[in-house]
XYZ file of C-alpha atoms in Angstrom:
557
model
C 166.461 232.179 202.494
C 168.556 231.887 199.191
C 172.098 232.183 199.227
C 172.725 234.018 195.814
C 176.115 233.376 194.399
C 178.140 235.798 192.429
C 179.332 234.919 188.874
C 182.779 236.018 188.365
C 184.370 236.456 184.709
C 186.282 233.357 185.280
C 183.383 231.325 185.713
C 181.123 232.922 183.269
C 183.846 232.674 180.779
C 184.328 228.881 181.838
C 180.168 228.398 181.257
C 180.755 229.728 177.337
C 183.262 227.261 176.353
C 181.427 224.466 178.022
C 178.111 225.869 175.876
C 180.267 226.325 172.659
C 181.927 222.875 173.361
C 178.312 221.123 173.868
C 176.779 222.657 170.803
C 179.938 221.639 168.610
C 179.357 217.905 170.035
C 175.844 218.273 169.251
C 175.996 218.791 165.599
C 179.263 216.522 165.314
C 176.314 213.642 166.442
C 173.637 214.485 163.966
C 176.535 215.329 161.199
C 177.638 211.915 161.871
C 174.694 209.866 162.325
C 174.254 211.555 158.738
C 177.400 209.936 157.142
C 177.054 207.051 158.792
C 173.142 206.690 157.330
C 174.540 208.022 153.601
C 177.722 206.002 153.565
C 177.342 203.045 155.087
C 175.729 200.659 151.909
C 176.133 197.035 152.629
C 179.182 195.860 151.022
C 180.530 192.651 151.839
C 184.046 193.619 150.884
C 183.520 196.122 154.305
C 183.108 193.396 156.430
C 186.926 192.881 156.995
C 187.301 196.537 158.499
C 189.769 197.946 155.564
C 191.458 194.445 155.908
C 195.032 194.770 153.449
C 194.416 192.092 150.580
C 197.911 190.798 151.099
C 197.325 189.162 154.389
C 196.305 186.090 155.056
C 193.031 185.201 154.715
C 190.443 184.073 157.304
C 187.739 181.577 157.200
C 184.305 183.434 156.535
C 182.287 181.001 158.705
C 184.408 181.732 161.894
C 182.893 183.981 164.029
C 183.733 187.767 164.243
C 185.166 187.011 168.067
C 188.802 186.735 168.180
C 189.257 188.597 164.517
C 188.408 192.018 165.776
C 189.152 191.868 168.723
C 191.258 195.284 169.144
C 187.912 196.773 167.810
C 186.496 195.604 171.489
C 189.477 196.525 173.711
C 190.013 199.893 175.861
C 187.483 201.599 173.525
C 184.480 199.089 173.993
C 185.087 197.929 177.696
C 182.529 195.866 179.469
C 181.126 198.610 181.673
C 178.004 200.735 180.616
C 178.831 204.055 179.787
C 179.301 206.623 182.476
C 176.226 208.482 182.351
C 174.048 209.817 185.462
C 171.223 207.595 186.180
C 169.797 205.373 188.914
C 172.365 203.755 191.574
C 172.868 200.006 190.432
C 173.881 197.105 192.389
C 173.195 195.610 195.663
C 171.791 197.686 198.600
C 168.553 199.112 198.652
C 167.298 202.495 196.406
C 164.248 204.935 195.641
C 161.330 202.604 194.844
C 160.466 202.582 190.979
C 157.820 204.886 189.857
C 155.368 205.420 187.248
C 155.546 201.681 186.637
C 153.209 200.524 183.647
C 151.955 196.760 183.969
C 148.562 194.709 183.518
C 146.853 192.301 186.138
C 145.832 189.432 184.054
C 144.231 187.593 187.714
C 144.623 184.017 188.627
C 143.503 180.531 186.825
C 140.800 178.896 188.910
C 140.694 175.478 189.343
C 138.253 173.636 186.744
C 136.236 170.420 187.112
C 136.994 168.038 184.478
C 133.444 166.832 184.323
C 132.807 171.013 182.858
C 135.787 171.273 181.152
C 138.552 168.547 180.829
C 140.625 170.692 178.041
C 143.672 173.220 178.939
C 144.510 175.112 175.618
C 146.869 177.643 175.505
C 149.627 179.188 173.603
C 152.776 178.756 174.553
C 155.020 181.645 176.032
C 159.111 181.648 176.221
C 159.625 185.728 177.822
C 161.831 186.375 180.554
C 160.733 190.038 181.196
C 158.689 189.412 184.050
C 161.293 187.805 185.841
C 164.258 189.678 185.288
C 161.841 193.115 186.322
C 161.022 191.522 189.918
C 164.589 190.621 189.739
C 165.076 194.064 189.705
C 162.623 195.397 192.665
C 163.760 192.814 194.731
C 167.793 194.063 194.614
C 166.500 196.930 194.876
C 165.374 196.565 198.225
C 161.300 196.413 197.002
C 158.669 193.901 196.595
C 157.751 194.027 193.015
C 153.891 195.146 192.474
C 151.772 191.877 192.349
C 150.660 192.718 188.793
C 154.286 192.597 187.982
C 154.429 189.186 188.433
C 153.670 186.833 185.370
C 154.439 183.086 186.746
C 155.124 181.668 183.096
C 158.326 183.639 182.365
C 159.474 183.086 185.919
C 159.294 179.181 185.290
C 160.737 180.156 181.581
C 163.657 182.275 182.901
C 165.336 178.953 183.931
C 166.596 175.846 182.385
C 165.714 172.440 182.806
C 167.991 170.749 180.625
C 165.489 168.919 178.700
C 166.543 166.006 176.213
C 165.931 167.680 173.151
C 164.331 165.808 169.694
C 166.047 163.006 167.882
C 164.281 164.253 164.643
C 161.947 166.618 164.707
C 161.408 170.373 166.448
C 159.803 169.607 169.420
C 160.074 167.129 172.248
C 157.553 166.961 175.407
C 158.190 165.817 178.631
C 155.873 165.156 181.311
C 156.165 164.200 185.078
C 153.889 163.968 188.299
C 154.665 164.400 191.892
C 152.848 165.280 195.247
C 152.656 168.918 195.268
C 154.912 169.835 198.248
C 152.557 173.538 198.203
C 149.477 172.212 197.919
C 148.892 170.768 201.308
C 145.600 171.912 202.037
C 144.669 170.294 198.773
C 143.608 166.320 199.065
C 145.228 164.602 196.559
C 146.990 167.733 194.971
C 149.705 166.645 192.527
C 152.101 168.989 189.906
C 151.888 167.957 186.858
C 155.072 169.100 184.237
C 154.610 169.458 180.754
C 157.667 170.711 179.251
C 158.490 171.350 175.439
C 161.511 171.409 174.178
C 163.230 172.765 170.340
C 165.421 171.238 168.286
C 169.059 173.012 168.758
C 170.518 174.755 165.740
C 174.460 175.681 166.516
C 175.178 178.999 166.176
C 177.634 177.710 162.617
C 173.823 176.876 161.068
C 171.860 179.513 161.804
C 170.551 181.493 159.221
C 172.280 185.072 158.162
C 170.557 187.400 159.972
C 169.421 191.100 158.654
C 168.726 192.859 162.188
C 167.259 196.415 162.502
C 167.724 198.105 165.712
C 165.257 200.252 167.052
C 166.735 202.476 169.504
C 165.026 204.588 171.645
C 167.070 207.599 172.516
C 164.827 209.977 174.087
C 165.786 211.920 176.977
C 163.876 209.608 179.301
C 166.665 207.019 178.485
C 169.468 208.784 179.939
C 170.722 206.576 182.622
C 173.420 204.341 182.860
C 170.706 200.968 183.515
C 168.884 202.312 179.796
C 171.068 204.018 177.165
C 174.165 202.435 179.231
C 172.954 198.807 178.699
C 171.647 199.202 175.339
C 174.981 200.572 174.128
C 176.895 197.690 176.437
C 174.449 195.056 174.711
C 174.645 195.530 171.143
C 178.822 195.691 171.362
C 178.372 192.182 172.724
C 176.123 191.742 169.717
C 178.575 192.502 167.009
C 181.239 190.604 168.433
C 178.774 187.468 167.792
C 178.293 188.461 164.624
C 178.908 186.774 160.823
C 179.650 187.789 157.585
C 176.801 187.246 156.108
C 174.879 189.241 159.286
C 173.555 192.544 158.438
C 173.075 195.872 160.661
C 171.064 198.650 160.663
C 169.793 201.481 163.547
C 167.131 203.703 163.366
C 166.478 205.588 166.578
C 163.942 207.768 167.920
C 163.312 211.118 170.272
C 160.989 213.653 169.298
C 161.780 212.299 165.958
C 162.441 209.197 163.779
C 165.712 208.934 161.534
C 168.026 206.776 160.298
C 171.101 206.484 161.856
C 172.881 203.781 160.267
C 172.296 201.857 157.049
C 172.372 198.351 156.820
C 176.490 196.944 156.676
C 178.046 193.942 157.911
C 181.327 196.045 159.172
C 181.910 195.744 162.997
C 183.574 198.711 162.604
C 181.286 200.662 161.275
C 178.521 199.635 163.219
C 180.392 200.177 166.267
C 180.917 203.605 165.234
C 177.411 204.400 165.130
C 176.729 202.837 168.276
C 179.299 205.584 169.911
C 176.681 208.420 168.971
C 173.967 207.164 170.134
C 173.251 210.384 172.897
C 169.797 210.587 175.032
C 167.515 213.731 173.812
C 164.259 215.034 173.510
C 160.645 213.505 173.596
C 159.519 209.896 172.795
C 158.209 209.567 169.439
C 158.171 205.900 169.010
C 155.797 205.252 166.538
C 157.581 207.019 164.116
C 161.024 205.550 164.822
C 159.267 202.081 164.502
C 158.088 202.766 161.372
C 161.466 203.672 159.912
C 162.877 200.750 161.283
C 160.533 198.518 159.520
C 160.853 200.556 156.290
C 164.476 199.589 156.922
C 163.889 196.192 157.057
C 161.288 196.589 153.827
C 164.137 198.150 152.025
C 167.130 195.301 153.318
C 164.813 191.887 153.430
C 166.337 188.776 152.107
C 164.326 185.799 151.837
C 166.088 182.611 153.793
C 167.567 185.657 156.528
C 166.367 185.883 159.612
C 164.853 189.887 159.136
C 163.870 190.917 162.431
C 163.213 194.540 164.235
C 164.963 194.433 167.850
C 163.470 197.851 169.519
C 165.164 198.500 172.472
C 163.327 200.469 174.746
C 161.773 201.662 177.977
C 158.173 201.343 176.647
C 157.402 204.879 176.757
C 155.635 207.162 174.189
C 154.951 211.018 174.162
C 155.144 212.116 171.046
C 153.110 211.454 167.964
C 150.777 208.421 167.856
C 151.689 207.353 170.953
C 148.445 204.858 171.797
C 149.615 201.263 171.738
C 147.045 200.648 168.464
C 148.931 202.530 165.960
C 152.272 200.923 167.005
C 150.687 197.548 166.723
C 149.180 197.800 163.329
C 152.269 198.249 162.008
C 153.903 195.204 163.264
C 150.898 193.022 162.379
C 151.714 193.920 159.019
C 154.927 193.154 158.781
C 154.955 190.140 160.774
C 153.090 188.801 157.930
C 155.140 189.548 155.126
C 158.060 187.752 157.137
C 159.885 190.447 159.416
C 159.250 189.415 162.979
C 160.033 192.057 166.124
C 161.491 191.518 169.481
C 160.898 193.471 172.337
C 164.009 194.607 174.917
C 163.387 196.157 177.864
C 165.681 198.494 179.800
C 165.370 201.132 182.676
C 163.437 201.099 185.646
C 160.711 204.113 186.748
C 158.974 205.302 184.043
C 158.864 202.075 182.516
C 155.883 200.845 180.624
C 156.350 196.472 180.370
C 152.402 196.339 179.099
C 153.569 197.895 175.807
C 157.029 196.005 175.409
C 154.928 192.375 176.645
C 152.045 193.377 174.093
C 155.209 194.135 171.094
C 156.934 191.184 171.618
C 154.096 189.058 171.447
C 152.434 190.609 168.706
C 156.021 190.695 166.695
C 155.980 186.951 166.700
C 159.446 187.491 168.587
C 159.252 187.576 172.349
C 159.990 190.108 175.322
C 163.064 190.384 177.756
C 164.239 192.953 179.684
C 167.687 193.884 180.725
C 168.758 194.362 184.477
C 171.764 193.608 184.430
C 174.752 193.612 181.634
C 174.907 189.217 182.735
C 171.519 189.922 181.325
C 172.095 191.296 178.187
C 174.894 188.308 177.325
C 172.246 186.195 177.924
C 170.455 187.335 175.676
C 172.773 188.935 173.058
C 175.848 186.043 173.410
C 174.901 183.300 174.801
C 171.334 182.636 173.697
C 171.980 184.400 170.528
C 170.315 181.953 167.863
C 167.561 180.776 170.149
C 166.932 184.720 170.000
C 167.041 184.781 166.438
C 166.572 181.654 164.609
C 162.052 181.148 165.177
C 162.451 177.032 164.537
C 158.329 177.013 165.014
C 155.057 179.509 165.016
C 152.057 179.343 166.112
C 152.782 177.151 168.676
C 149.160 175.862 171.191
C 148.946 173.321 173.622
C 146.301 171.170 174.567
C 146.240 169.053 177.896
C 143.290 166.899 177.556
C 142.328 165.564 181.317
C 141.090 161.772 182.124
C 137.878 162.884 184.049
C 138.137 159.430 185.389
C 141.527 159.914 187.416
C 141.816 164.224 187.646
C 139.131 165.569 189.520
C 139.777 168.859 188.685
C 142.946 170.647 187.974
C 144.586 174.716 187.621
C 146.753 175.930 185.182
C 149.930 177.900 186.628
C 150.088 181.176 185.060
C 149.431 181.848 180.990
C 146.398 183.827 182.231
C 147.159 186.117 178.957
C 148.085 183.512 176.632
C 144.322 181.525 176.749
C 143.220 179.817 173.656
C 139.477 178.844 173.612
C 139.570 174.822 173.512
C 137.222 174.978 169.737
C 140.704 177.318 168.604
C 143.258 174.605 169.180
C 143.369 173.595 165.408
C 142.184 176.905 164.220
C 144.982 178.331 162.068
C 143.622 181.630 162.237
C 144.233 182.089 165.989
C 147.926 183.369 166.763
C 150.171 180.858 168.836
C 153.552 181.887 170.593
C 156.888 181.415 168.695
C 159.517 179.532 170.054
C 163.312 179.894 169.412
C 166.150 177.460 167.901
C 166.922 175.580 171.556
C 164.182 177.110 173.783
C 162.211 175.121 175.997
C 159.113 176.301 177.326
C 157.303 174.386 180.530
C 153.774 174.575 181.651
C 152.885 173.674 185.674
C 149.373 172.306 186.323
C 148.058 171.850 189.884
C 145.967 168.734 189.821
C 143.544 167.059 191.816
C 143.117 162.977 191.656
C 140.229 160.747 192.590
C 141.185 158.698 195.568
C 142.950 155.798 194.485
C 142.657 156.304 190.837
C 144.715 154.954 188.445
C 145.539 155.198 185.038
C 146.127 157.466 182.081
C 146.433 160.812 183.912
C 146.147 163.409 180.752
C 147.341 163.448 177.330
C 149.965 166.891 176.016
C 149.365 167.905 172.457
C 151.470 170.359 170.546
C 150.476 171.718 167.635
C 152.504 173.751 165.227
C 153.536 175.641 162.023
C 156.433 174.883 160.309
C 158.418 178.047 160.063
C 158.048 179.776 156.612
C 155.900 177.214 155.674
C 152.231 176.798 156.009
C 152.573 173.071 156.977
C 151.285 172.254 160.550
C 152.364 169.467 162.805
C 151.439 168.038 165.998
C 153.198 165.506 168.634
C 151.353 164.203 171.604
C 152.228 162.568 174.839
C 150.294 160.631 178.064
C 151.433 160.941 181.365
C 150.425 158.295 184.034
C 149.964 157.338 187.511
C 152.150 154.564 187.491
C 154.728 157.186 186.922
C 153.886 159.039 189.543
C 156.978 159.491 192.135
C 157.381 161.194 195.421
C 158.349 164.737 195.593
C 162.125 163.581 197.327
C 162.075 161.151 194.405
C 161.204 163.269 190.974
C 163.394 164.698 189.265
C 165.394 167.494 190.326
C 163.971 169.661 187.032
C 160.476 169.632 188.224
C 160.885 170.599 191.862
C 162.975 173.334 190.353
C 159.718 174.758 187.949
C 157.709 174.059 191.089
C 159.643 175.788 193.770
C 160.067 178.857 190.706
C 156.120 178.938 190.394
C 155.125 178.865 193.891
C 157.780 181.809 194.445
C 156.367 183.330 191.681
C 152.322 182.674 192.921
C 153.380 183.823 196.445
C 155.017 187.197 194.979
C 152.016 187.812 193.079
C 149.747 186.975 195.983
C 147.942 184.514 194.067
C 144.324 183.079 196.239
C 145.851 179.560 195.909
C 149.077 180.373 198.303
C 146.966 182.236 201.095
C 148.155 179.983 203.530
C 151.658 179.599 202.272
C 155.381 180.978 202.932
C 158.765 182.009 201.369
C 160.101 179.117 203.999
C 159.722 176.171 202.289
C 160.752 177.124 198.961
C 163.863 178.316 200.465
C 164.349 175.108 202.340
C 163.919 173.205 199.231
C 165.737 175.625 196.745
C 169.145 175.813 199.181
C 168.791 171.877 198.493
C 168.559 172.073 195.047
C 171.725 174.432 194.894
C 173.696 171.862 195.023
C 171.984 169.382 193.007
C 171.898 171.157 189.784
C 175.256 173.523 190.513
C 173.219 176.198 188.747
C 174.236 179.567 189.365
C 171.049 180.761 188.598
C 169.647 178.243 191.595
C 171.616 180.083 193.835
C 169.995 183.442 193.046
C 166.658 181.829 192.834
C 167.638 181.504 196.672
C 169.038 184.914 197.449
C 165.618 186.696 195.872
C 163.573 184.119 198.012
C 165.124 185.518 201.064
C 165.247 188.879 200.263
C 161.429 188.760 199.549
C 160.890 186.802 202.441
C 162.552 189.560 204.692
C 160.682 192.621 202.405
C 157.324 190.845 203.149
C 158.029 190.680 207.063
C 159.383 194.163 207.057
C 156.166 195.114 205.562
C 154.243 193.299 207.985
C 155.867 194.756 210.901
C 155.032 198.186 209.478
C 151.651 197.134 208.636
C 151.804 197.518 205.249
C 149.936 195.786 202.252
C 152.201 193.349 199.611
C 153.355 195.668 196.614
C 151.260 197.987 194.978
């Protein structure tokens, strides 16, 4: 039975105020966004936030940190916003629903005397990672399709020596696969690539456009929150000659803030951003770009940053429409990159499929560590595309490698006859990125010699010029898995978590045990706080997978 509750005059009168207070706040936001969108030109002179003439001036290559800084203080505080949403933090929680992601299967092993070419583009996302991430704190084995191996091994850093000249070093390096047992002869081979650093004082100027999904599906403290928490780490990195502008979309597109270099100003615009309405993201895309149109400068970096949960409801909401238009404009020069936030209801296909197609690449925030990663700390790599186009081709000595398996890129295959064709898209990678490709080989007993020769091919950026660097690895070089460096058993203890989360056919027979034995060793090796998680997420999968099993239930959906 109902229990019906009486409305007295003080409460009803209570509800009014409330209603005349919301609808006052309500057009104070779309008033505002207005102003902001009319008045808010790019003017250099801005940039100094109403700075008095007679003061002393400051160096305009110093970095907006430190000169604004009572722009960041109580107002901006490092917390998301309060907002109702999903519990965060440790401890476990409602398992994510209506989940959107791809199963791309598992590399097979190939004979060498069929086939002794790998070619692939490369691939430098994180989103993969930081989603299982997620489930896992969460108290939930991530859905196998979830799992993409590559931006697991990606999400961490090997500290590669980077060129002397140049934009890309490679590195390669063979040991006894410690997960391969059942395997004779198995070995791990490393390729890893590494780009020339830029510091953050040589980067180009940047002209961002922010596409902000504000729809009412983003109302939660882990979306809207972290998007609002993430761009005020933004600005703080910001330079003078760094441009701003935010278009945002719910059942509609609109501007909401012109292009300006003020931290003040753009900061002000990120305090109206409000959750409402449907998803029409199509259209909001498109204004951002015609934003970008409007504000490109060549030399700039001009990229489109959408920030989003991935879904669409409203208008052309089929993945096609939204990807014609940023084929387009990735080839008149303005490049997109894909943020994730928000879990249930979350759709990584699209966000993977936008980054990629943006020539920019995909991450997703779970945390607001997360978002400085990407938005502080990484900033330029973020930015600043040093190379496009980017393919790899291992090329196996049939006469040592018996036959040998790729480690994930299942989505990023290149046919072998494509290596050199200029037509077929690469990946991108960033000023500083590395990007590192595991192969699981098998050797002819007691073979020795050239192992298999790396080639990396790429296009200069805003250039049509293409370049390629090549390197052999060995079995002379070969060392044993105690013995190899502490960088490889780090990718190879990341991919095997990664194959056994995904329940890949090639780890059938395998455990969360020794990875964990072998990761708590490597904590202290590389005093890498990320090592250290790498080792809580083990065991908390570990423990999810034998709860399951006890309840005699499958892995994740």
């Amino acid at each position: 039975m109902k229990t019906k509750h009486p409305i007295t005059k003080a409460a009803l009168a209570i509800a009014c105020i409330g209603a005349i207070a919301l609808a006052a706040c309500s057009a104070g936001y779309s008033r505002g966004g207005a102003e902001l969108a009319r008045d808010s030109q790019p003017q250099a002179g801005m940039f100094f936030n109403g700075q008095d003439s007679s003061r002393q001036s400051v160096n305009l290559n110093q970095d907006i940190r430190g000169r604004f800084e009572h722009v960041y203080e109580e107002r901006h505080g490092s917390r998301p916003d309060n907002q109702p949403g999903e519990p965060l933090g440790p401890g476990p929680t409602s398992e994510p629903y209506d989940m959107f992601f791809k199963q791309y299967g598992v590399n097979p092993f190939v004979d060498t005397e069929d086939d002794r070419f790998s070619t692939f583009a490369v691939d430098v996302d994180t989103g993969s990672y930081s989603i299982c991430r997620d489930y896992l704190n969460r108290g939930h084995v991530p859905p196998t399709e979830a799992v993409r191996t590559e931006e697991f091994v990606n999400s961490f850093k090997y500290r590669y020596e980077p060129p002397r000249s140049g934009v890309f070093s490679i590195h390669m390096d063979t040991a006894p696969s410690r997960y391969g047992t059942e395997l004779k002869n198995c070995h791990i081979l490393r390729v890893g690539l590494q780009g020339k650093v830029v510091d953050a004082a040589e980067r180009k100027p940047a002209v961002l456009t922010f596409v902000i999904d504000v729809s009412g599906s983003m109302n939660m403290e882990n979306r809207l929150g972290y998007v609002k928490s993430s761009l005020r780490m933004l600005v703080k990195q910001l330079r003078r000659d760094d441009y701003v502008g935010i278009a945002v979309y719910g059942s509609n597109g609109r501007r909401l803030l012109n292009h300006t270099n003020d931290p003040g100003t753009i900061l002000e615009a990120i305090d109206l951003l409000r959750a409402e309405g449907a998803t029409n993201a199509e259209e909001g895309i498109r204004i951002g770009y015609d934003m970008a149109a409007e504000n490109f400068r060549k030399g700039s970096i001009n990229r489109v940053i959408l920030c989003s949960d991935g879904v669409a409801n409203v208008g052309a909401t089929g993945p096609d429409a939204i990807l014609k238009t940023i084929e387009a404009n990735r080839r008149k020069g303005i490049t997109l990159s894909a943020v994730g936030f928000g879990m249930s209801n979350y759709n990584d296909t699209l966000m993977e499929q936008l980054g990629d197609k943006g020539d920019g690449h995909y991450a997703y925030v779970d945390t607001l560590d997360e978002a400085r990663k990407i938005f502080v700390d990484n900033l330029t790599g973020t930015l600043q595309v040093i190379a496009r186009d980017v393919k790899v081709q291992v090329e196996f000595n049939p006469a040592v490698v018996k036959s040998y398996r790729l480690i994930g890129y299942e989505n990023r295959d290149v046919a072998d006859k494509d290596f050199r064709n200029n037509a077929v898209d690469g990946g991108e990678v960033g000023a500083g990125h590395s990007c590192t490709a595991l192969f699981e080989i098998k050797l002819f007993e007691n073979a020795n010699g050239p192992i298999a020769t790396s080639t990396v091919r790429w296009k200069h950026d805003e250039e049509d010029e293409y370049s390629e660097t090549a390197v052999e690895a060995h079995t002379k070089d070969i060392r044993a898995w105690d013995q190899s460096p502490v960088n490889l058993r780090l990718a190879a203890n990341v991919a095997e978590f990664a194959e056994l989360l995904r329940a890949s056919y090639w780890t059938k027979n395998g455990s969360f045990e020794p990875v964990l034995a072998d990761v708590k060793k490597l904590i202290a090796e590389t005093d890498d706080s990320m090592v250290l998680e790498l080792a809580n997420l083990v065991t908390k999968a570990r423990d999810l997978k034998a709860r399951q099993a006890e309840s005699g239930l499958a892995g994740g959906k």
